[in-house]
CSV table of C-alpha atoms in Angstrom, one decimal:
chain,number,residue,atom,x,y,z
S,1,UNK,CA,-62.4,44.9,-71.8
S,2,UNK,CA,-63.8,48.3,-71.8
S,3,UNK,CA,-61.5,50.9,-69.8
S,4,UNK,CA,-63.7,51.6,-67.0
S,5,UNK,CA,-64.7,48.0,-66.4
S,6,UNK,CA,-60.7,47.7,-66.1
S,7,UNK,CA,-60.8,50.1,-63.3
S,8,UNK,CA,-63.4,48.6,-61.5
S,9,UNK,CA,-61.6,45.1,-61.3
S,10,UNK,CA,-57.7,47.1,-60.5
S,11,UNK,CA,-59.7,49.0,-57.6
S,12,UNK,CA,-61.2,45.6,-56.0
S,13,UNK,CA,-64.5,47.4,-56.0
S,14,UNK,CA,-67.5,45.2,-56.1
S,15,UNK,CA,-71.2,46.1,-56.6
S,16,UNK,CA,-71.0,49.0,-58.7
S,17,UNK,CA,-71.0,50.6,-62.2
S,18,UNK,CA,-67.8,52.7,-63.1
S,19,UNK,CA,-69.1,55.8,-65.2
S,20,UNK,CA,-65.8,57.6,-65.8
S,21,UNK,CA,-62.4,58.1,-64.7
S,22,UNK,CA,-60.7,61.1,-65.0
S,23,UNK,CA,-57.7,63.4,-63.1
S,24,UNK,CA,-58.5,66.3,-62.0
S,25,UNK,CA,-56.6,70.1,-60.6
S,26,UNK,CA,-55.3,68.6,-57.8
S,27,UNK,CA,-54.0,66.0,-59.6
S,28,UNK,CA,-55.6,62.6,-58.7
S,29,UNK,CA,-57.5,60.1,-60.2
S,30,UNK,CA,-60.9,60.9,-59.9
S,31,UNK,CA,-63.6,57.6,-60.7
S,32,UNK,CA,-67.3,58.2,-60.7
S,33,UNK,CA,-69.5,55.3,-59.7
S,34,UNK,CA,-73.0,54.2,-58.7
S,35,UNK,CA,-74.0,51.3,-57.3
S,36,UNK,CA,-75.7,48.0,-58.6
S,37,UNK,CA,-79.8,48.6,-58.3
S,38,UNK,CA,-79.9,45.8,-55.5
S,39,UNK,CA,-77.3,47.9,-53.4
S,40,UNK,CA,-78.8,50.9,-53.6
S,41,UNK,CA,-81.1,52.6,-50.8
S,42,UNK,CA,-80.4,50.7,-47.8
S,43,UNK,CA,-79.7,51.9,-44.4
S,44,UNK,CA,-75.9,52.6,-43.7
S,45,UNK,CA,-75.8,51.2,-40.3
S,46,UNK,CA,-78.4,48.0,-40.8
S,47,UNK,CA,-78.2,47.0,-44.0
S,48,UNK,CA,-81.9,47.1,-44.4
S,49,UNK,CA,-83.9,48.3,-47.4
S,50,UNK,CA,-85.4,51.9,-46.8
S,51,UNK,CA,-87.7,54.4,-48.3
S,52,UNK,CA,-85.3,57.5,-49.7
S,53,UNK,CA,-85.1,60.7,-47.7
S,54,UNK,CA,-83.2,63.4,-49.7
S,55,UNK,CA,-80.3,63.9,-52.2
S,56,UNK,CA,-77.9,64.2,-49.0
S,57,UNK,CA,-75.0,66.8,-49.5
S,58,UNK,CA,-74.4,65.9,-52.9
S,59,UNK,CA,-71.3,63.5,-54.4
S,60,UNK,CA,-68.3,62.6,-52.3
S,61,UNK,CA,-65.5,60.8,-52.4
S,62,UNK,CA,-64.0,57.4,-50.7
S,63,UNK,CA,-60.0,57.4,-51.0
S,64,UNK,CA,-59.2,54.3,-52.6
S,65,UNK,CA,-55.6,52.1,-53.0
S,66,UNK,CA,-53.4,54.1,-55.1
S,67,UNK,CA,-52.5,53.4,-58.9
S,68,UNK,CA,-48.3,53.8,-58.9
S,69,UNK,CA,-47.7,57.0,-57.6
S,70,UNK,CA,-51.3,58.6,-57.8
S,71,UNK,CA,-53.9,58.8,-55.2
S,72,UNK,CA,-57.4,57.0,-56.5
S,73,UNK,CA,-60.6,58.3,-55.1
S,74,UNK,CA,-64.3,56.8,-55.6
S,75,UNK,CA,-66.8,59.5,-56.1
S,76,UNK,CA,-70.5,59.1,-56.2
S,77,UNK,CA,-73.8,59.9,-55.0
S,78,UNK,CA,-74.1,60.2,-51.0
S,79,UNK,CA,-78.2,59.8,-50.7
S,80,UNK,CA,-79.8,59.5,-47.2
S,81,UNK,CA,-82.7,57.2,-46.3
S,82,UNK,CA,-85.1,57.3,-43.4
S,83,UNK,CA,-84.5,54.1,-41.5
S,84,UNK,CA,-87.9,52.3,-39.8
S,85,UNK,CA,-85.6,49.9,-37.5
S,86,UNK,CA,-83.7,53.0,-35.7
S,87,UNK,CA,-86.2,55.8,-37.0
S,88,UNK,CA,-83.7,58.3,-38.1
S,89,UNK,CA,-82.2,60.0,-41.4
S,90,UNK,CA,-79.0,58.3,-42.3
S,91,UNK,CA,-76.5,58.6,-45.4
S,92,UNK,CA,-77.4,55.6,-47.4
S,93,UNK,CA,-75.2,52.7,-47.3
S,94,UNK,CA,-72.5,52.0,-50.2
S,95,UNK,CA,-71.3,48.4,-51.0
S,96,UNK,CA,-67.4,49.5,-51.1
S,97,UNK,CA,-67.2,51.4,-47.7
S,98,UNK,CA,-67.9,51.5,-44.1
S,99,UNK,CA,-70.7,54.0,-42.5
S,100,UNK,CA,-69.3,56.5,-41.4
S,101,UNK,CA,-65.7,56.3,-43.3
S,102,UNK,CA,-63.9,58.1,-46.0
S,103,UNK,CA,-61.9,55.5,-47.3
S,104,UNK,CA,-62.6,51.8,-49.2
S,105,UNK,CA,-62.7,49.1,-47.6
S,106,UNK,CA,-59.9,47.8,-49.5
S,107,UNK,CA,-57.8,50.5,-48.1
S,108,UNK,CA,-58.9,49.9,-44.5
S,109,UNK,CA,-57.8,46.3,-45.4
S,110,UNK,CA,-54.1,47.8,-46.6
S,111,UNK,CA,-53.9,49.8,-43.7
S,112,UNK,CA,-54.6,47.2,-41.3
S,113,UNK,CA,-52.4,44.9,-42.7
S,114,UNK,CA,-49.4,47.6,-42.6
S,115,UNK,CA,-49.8,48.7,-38.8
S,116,UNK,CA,-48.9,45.3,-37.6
S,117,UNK,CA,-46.2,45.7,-39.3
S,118,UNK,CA,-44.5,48.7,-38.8
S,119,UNK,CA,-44.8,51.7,-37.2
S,120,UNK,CA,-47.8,54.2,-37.4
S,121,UNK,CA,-45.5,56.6,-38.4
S,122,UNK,CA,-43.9,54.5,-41.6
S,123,UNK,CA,-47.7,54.1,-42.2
S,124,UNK,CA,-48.7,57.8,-42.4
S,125,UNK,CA,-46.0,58.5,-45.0
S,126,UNK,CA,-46.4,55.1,-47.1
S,127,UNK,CA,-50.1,56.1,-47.9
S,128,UNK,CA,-50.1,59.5,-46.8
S,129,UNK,CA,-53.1,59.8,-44.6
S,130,UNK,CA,-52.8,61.4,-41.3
S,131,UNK,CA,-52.0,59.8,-37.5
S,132,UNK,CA,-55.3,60.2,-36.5
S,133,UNK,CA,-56.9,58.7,-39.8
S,134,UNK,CA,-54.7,55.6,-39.2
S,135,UNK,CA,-56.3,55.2,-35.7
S,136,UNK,CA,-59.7,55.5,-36.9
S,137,UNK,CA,-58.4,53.0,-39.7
S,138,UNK,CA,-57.4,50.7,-36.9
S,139,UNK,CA,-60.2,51.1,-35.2
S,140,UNK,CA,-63.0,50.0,-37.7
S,141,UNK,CA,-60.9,47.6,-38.9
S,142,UNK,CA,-61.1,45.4,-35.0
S,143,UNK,CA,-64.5,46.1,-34.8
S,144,UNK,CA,-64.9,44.0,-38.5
S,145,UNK,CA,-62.9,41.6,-37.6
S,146,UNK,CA,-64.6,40.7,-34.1
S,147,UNK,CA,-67.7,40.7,-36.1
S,148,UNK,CA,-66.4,38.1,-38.3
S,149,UNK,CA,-64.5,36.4,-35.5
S,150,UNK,CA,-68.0,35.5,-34.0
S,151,UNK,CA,-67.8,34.8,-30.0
S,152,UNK,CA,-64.3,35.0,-29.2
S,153,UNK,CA,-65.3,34.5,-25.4
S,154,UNK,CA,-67.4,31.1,-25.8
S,155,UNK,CA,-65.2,27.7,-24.1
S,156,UNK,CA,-63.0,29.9,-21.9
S,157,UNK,CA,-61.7,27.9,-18.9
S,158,UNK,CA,-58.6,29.5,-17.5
S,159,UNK,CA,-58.0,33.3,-17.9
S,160,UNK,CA,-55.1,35.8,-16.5
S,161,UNK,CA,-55.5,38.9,-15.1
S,162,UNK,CA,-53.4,41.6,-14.9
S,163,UNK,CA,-53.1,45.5,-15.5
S,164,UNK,CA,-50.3,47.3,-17.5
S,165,UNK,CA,-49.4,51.4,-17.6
S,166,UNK,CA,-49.8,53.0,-20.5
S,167,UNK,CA,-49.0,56.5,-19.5
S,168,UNK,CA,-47.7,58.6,-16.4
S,169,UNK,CA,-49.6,59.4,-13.6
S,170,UNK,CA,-51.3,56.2,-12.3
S,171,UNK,CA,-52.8,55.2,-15.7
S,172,UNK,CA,-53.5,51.5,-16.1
S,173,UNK,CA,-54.8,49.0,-18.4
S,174,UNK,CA,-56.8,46.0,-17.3
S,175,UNK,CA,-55.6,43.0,-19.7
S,176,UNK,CA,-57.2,39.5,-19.6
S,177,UNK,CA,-55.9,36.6,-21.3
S,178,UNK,CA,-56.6,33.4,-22.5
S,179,UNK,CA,-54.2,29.8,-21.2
S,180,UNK,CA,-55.5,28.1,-24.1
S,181,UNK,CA,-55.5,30.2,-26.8
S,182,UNK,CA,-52.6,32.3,-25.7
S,183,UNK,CA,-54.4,35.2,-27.2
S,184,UNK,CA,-55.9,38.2,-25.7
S,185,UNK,CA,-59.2,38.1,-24.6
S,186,UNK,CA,-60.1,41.3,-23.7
S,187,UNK,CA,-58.4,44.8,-22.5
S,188,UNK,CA,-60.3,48.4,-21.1
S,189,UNK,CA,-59.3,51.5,-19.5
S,190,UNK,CA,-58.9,51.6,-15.5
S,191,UNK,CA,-57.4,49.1,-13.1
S,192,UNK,CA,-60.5,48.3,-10.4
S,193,UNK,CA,-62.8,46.3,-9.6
S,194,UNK,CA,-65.3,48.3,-11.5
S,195,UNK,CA,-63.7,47.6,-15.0
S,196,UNK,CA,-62.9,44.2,-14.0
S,197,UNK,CA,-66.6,43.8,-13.7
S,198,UNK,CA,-67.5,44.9,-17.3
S,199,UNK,CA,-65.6,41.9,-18.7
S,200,UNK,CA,-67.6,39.3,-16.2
S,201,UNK,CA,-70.6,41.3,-17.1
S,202,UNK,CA,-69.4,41.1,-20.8
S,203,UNK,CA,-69.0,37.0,-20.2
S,204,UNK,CA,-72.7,36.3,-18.7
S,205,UNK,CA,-73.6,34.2,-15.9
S,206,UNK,CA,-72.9,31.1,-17.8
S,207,UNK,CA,-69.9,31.2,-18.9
S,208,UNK,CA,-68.5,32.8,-15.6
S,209,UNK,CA,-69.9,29.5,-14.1
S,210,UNK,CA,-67.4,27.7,-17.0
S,211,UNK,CA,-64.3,29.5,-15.4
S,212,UNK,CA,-61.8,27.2,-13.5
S,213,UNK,CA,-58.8,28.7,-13.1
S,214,UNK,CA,-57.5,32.3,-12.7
S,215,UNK,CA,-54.4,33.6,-12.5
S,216,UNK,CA,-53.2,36.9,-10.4
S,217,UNK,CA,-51.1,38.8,-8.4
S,218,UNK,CA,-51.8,39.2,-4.8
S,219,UNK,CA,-53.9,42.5,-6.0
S,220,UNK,CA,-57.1,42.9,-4.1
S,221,UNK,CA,-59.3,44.1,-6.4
S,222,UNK,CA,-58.8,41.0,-9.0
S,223,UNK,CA,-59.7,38.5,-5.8
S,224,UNK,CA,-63.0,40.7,-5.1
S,225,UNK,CA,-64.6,40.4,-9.0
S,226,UNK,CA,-63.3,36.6,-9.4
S,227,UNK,CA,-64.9,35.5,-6.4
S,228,UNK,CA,-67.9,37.8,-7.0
S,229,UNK,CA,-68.8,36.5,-10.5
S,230,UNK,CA,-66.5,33.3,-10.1
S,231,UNK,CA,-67.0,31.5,-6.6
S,232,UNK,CA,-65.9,28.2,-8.0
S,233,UNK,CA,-62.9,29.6,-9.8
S,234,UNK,CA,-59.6,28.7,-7.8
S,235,UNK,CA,-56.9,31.4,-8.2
S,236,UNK,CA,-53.4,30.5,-8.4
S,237,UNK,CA,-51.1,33.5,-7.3
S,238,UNK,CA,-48.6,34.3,-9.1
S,239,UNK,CA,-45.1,32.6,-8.4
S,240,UNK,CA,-43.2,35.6,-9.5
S,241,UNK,CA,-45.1,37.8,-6.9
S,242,UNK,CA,-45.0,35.7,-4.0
S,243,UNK,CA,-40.9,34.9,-4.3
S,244,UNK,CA,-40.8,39.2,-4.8
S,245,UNK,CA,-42.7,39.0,-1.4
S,246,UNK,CA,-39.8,37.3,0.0
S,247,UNK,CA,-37.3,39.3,-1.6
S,248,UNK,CA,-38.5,41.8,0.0
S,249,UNK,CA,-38.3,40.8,3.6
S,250,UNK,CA,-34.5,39.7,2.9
S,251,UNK,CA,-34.2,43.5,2.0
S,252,UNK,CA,-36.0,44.3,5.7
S,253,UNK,CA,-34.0,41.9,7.5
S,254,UNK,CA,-30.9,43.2,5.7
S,255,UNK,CA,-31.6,47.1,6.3
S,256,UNK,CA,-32.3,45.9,10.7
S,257,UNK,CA,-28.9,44.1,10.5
S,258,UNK,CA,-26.9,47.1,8.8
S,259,UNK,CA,-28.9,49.2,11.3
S,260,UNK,CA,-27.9,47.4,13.7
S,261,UNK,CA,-23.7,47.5,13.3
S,262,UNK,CA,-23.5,50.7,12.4
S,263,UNK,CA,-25.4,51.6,15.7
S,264,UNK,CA,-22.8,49.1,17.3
S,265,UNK,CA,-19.9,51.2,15.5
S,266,UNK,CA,-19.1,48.0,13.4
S,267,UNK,CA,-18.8,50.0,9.9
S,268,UNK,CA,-16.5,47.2,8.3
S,269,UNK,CA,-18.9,45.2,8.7
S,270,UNK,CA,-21.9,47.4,7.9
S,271,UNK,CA,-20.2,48.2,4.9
S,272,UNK,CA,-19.8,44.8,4.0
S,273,UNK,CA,-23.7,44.2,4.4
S,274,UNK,CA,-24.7,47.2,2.3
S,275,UNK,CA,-22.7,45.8,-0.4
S,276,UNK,CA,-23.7,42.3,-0.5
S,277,UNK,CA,-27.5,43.2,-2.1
S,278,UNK,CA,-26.9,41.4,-5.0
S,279,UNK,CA,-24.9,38.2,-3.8
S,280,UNK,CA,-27.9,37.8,-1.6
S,281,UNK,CA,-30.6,38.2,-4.3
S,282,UNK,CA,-29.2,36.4,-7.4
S,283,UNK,CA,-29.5,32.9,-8.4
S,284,UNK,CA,-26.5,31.1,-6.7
S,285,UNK,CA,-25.4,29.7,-9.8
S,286,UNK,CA,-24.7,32.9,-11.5
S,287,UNK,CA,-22.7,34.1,-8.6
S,288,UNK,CA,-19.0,35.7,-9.3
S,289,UNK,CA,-16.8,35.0,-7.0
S,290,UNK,CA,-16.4,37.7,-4.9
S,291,UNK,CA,-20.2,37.4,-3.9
S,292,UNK,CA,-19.5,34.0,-3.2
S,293,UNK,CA,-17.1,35.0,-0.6
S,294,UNK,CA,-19.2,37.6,0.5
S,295,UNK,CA,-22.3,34.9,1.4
S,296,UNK,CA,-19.7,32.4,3.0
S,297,UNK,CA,-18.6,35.8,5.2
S,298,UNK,CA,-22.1,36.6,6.0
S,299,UNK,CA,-22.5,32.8,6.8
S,300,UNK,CA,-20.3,32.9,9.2
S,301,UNK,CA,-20.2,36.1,11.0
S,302,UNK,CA,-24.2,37.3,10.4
S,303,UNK,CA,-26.6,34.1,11.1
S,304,UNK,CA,-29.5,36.0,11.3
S,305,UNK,CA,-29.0,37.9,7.5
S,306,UNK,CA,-27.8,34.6,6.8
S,307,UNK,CA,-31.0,32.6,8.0
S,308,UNK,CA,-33.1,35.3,5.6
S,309,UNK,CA,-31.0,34.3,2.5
S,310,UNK,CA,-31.8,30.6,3.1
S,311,UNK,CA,-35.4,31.2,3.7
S,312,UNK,CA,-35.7,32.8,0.2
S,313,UNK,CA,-33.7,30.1,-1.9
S,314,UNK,CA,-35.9,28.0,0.0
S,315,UNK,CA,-39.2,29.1,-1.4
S,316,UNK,CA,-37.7,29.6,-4.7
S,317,UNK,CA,-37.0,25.8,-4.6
S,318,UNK,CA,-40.7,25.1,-3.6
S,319,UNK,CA,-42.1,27.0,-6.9
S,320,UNK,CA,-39.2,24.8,-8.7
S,321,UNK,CA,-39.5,21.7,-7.2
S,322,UNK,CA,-41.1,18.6,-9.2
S,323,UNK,CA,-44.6,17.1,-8.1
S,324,UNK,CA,-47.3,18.7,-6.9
S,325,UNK,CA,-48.6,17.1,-3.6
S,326,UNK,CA,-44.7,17.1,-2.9
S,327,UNK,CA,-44.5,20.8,-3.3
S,328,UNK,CA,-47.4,21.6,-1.4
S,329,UNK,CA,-45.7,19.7,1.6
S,330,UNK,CA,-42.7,22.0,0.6
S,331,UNK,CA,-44.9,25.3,1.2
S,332,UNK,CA,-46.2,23.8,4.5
S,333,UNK,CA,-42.5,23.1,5.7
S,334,UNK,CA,-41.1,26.5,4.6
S,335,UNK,CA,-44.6,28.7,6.1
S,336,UNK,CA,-43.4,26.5,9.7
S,337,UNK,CA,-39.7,27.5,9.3
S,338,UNK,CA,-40.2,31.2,8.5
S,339,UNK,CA,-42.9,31.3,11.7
S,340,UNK,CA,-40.2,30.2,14.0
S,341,UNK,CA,-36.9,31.7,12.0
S,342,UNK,CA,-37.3,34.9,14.5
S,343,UNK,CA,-37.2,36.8,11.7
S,344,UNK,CA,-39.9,39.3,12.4
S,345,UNK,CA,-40.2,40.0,8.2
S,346,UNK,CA,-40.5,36.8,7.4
S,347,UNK,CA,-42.7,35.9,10.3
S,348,UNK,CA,-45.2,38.0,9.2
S,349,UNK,CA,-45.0,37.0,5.6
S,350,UNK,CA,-45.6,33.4,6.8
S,351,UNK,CA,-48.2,34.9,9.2
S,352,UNK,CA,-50.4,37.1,6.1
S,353,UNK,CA,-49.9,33.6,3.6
S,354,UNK,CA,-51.1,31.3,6.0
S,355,UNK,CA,-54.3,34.2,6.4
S,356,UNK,CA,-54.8,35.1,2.9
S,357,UNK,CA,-53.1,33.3,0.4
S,358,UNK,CA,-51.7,29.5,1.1
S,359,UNK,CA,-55.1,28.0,-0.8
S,360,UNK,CA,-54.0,30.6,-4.6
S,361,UNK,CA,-50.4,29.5,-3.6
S,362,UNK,CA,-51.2,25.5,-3.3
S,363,UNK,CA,-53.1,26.1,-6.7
S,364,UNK,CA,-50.1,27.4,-8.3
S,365,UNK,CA,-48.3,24.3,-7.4
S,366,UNK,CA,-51.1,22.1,-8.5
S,367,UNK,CA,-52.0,23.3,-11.9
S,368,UNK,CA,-48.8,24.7,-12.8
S,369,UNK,CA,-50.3,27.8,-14.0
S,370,UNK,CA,-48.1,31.6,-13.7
S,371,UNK,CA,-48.7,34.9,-14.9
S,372,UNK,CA,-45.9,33.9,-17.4
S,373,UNK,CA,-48.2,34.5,-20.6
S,374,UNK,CA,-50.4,37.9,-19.4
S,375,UNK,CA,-46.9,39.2,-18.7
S,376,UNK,CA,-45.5,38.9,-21.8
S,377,UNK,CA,-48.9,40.4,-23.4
S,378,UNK,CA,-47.8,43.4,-21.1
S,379,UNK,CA,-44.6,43.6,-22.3
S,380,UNK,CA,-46.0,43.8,-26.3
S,381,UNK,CA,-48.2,46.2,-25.0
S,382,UNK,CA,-45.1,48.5,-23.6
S,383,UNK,CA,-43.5,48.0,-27.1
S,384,UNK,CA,-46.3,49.1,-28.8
S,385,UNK,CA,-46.5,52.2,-26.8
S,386,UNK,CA,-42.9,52.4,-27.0
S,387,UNK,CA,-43.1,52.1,-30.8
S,388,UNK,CA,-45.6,55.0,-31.3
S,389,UNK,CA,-43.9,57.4,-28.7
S,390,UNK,CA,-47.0,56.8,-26.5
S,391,UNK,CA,-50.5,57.2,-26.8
S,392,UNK,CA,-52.9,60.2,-25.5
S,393,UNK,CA,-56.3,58.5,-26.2
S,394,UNK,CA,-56.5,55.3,-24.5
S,395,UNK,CA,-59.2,53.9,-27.1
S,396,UNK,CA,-56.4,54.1,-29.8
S,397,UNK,CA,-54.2,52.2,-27.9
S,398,UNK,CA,-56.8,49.5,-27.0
S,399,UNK,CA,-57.8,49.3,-30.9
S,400,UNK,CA,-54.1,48.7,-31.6
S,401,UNK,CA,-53.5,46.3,-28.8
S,402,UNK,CA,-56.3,44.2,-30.2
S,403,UNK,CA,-55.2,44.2,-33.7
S,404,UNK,CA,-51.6,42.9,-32.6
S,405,UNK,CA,-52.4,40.4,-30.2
S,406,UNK,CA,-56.1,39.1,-30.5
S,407,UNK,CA,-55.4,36.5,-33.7
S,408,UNK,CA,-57.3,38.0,-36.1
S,409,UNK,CA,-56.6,36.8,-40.1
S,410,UNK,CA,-56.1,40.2,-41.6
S,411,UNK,CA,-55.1,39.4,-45.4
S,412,UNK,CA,-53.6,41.9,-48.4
S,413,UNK,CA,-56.3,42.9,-50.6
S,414,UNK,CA,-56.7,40.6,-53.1
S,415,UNK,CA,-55.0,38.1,-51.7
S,416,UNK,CA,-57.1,35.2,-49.6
């Protein structure tokens, strides 16, 4: 086998014509190619046969994998052609690289592969490319693979919706999900009903008619898009949120009754209220036991605070209960006790559940569904800010998001 047909083959380069290989001042391995005849002169964005413009800006060169410990590049001829379809000039299109990129595609490939597993950082120095130039990698590489992965949106039935910060000052990530797939569906920059829109939009009429079930928080502009592009979609709230709701009027009821005694000059027993957050809020079977004594205390000597600690094992118990007609009951019963618990917290929770939300809530308990899975997607999003040391373009972190968590079958080069 002829020494430049042996570099073609180690390279992974298809298509093409090695002429010579040789290492030049700066040390690295410099191989001259030229296409095959049937890959020559075709638009770089189309693929389509064109009539040749001009000689371009000369050769160039595509950083290819390296050879041991020596950088590879491809060097050729970088003609442009004048494309009918989008009638303009373009740089002709090369079979072992993308428009528009300065590396193979076997590289891209490499790349890839190594940022979902390990940092961007480890990345730079194992192949010696800039930050930046891993992004752009990254990037190019999602938008391939989506355009292999075909319609990545067709037979969705049950979604979650959620948004995620990325960065200080109020910015957010809108992340939908998949129930079935468990995979990411799609994510975008902004936390409104605007961007929620663009992924309806993105879905088309018909297949937002195909969409059953959604889960959410209790966040407004979520309810607005779903019922605007998804009338016969039933949202189940999140069972998470709903018991935090709760929490949170123990914490009101708790802060009026240590109002209360200190007002009254009971400080023993003020202090013995501020201290019992925690024996009110955890799970009673992970209770030491001095917040065990602390709740019997509070039993006996605070009813009201007392009534409020109740009311929110209660619900948890509703979430956790078995059944689903039988849970619904459950709701009913505990929306009726807090109405009438004189407990002006948690008589206004019932009050704005019974308005609002009893309907997502009853869904919850039929179907079973949480923000469980769209919550954990958040938290691999964190870690892969986290990872990097955050993120100052948005679209990088989006591009990276996707590679990690939307399934795609990114293989070694060479390897199937």
């Amino acid at each position: 086998m002829r020494s430049v047909r042996l570099w073609g083959r180690l390279l992974g380069v298809e298509q093409v014509v090695v002429e010579s290989v040789c290492l030049d001042a700066a040390g690295v391995v410099v191989v001259s190619v030229r296409p095959l005849r049937r890959a020559r002169g075709r638009c770089g964005v189309c693929q389509r046969r064109c009539p040749g413009y001009d000689a371009g800006r000369g050769r160039r060169r595509w950083r290819s994998l390296d050879v041991g410990v020596w950088q590879v590049f491809l060097e050729a001829d970088a003609p442009r052609v004048r494309c009918p379809v989008h009638g303009v000039v373009v740089v002709a299109a090369v079979p072992w690289a993308r428009h528009g990129a300065g590396h193979t595609r076997q590289f891209d490939a490499l790349v890839g592969w190594l940022v979902r597993r390990m940092s961007k950082t480890a990345v730079c120095h194992l192949v010696r490319v800039g930050w930046r130039t891993v992004g752009q990698i990254v990037t190019r590489v999602v938008a391939d693979a989506d355009a292999a992965a075909g319609d990545r949106l067709a037979g969705v039935r049950r979604i979650g919706i959620d948004e995620v910060s990325y960065r200080r000052g109020h910015k957010y990530l809108t992340v939908v999900v998949d129930h079935d797939t468990r995979r990411l569906l799609w994510i975008a920059e902004g936390r409104d009903s605007a961007t929620l829109s663009q992924f309806f939009d993105l879905l088309g009429s018909d297949r937002c008619a195909q969409i059953s079930l959604v889960t959410a928080d209790g966040a407004e502009w979520i309810f607005s898009a779903v019922s605007r592009y998804c009338p016969q979609a039933r949202i189940c709230l999140d069972p998470f949120h709903v018991v935090m709701w709760a929490g949170k009027a123990l914490d009101a009821v708790r802060a009026q009754v240590y109002t209360a005694a200190r007002k009254a000059g009971q400080k023993a027993l003020a202090q013995g209220i501020k201290g019992a957050r925690y024996a009110l809020w955890k799970n009673p079977a992970d209770l030491t036991a001095s917040q065990q004594a602390k709740l019997a205390t509070i039993e006996h000597t605070n009813q009201p605070l007392y009534r409020a600690y109740l009311l929110n094992q209660q619900l948890r118990q509703v979430f956790a209960a078995p059944g689903g007609a039988d849970r619904i009951t459950l709701l009913d019963a505990w929306l009726d006790w807090a109405t009438t618990s004189q407990l002006t917290p948690f008589v206004e929770l019932a009050y704005r559940i019974r308005r609002y939300w009893r309907d997502d809530i009853a869904n919850t308990l039929t179907y079973r569904l949480s923000n469980g899975l769209i919550e954990s997607t958040n938290t691999k999003i964190r870690l892969l800010t986290r990872i990097a040391f955050g993120f100052k373009n948005p679209h990088a972190l989006i591009a990276m998001v996707r590679l990690h968590l939307c399934g795609y079958d990114l293989p070694l080069p060479g390897r199937t």
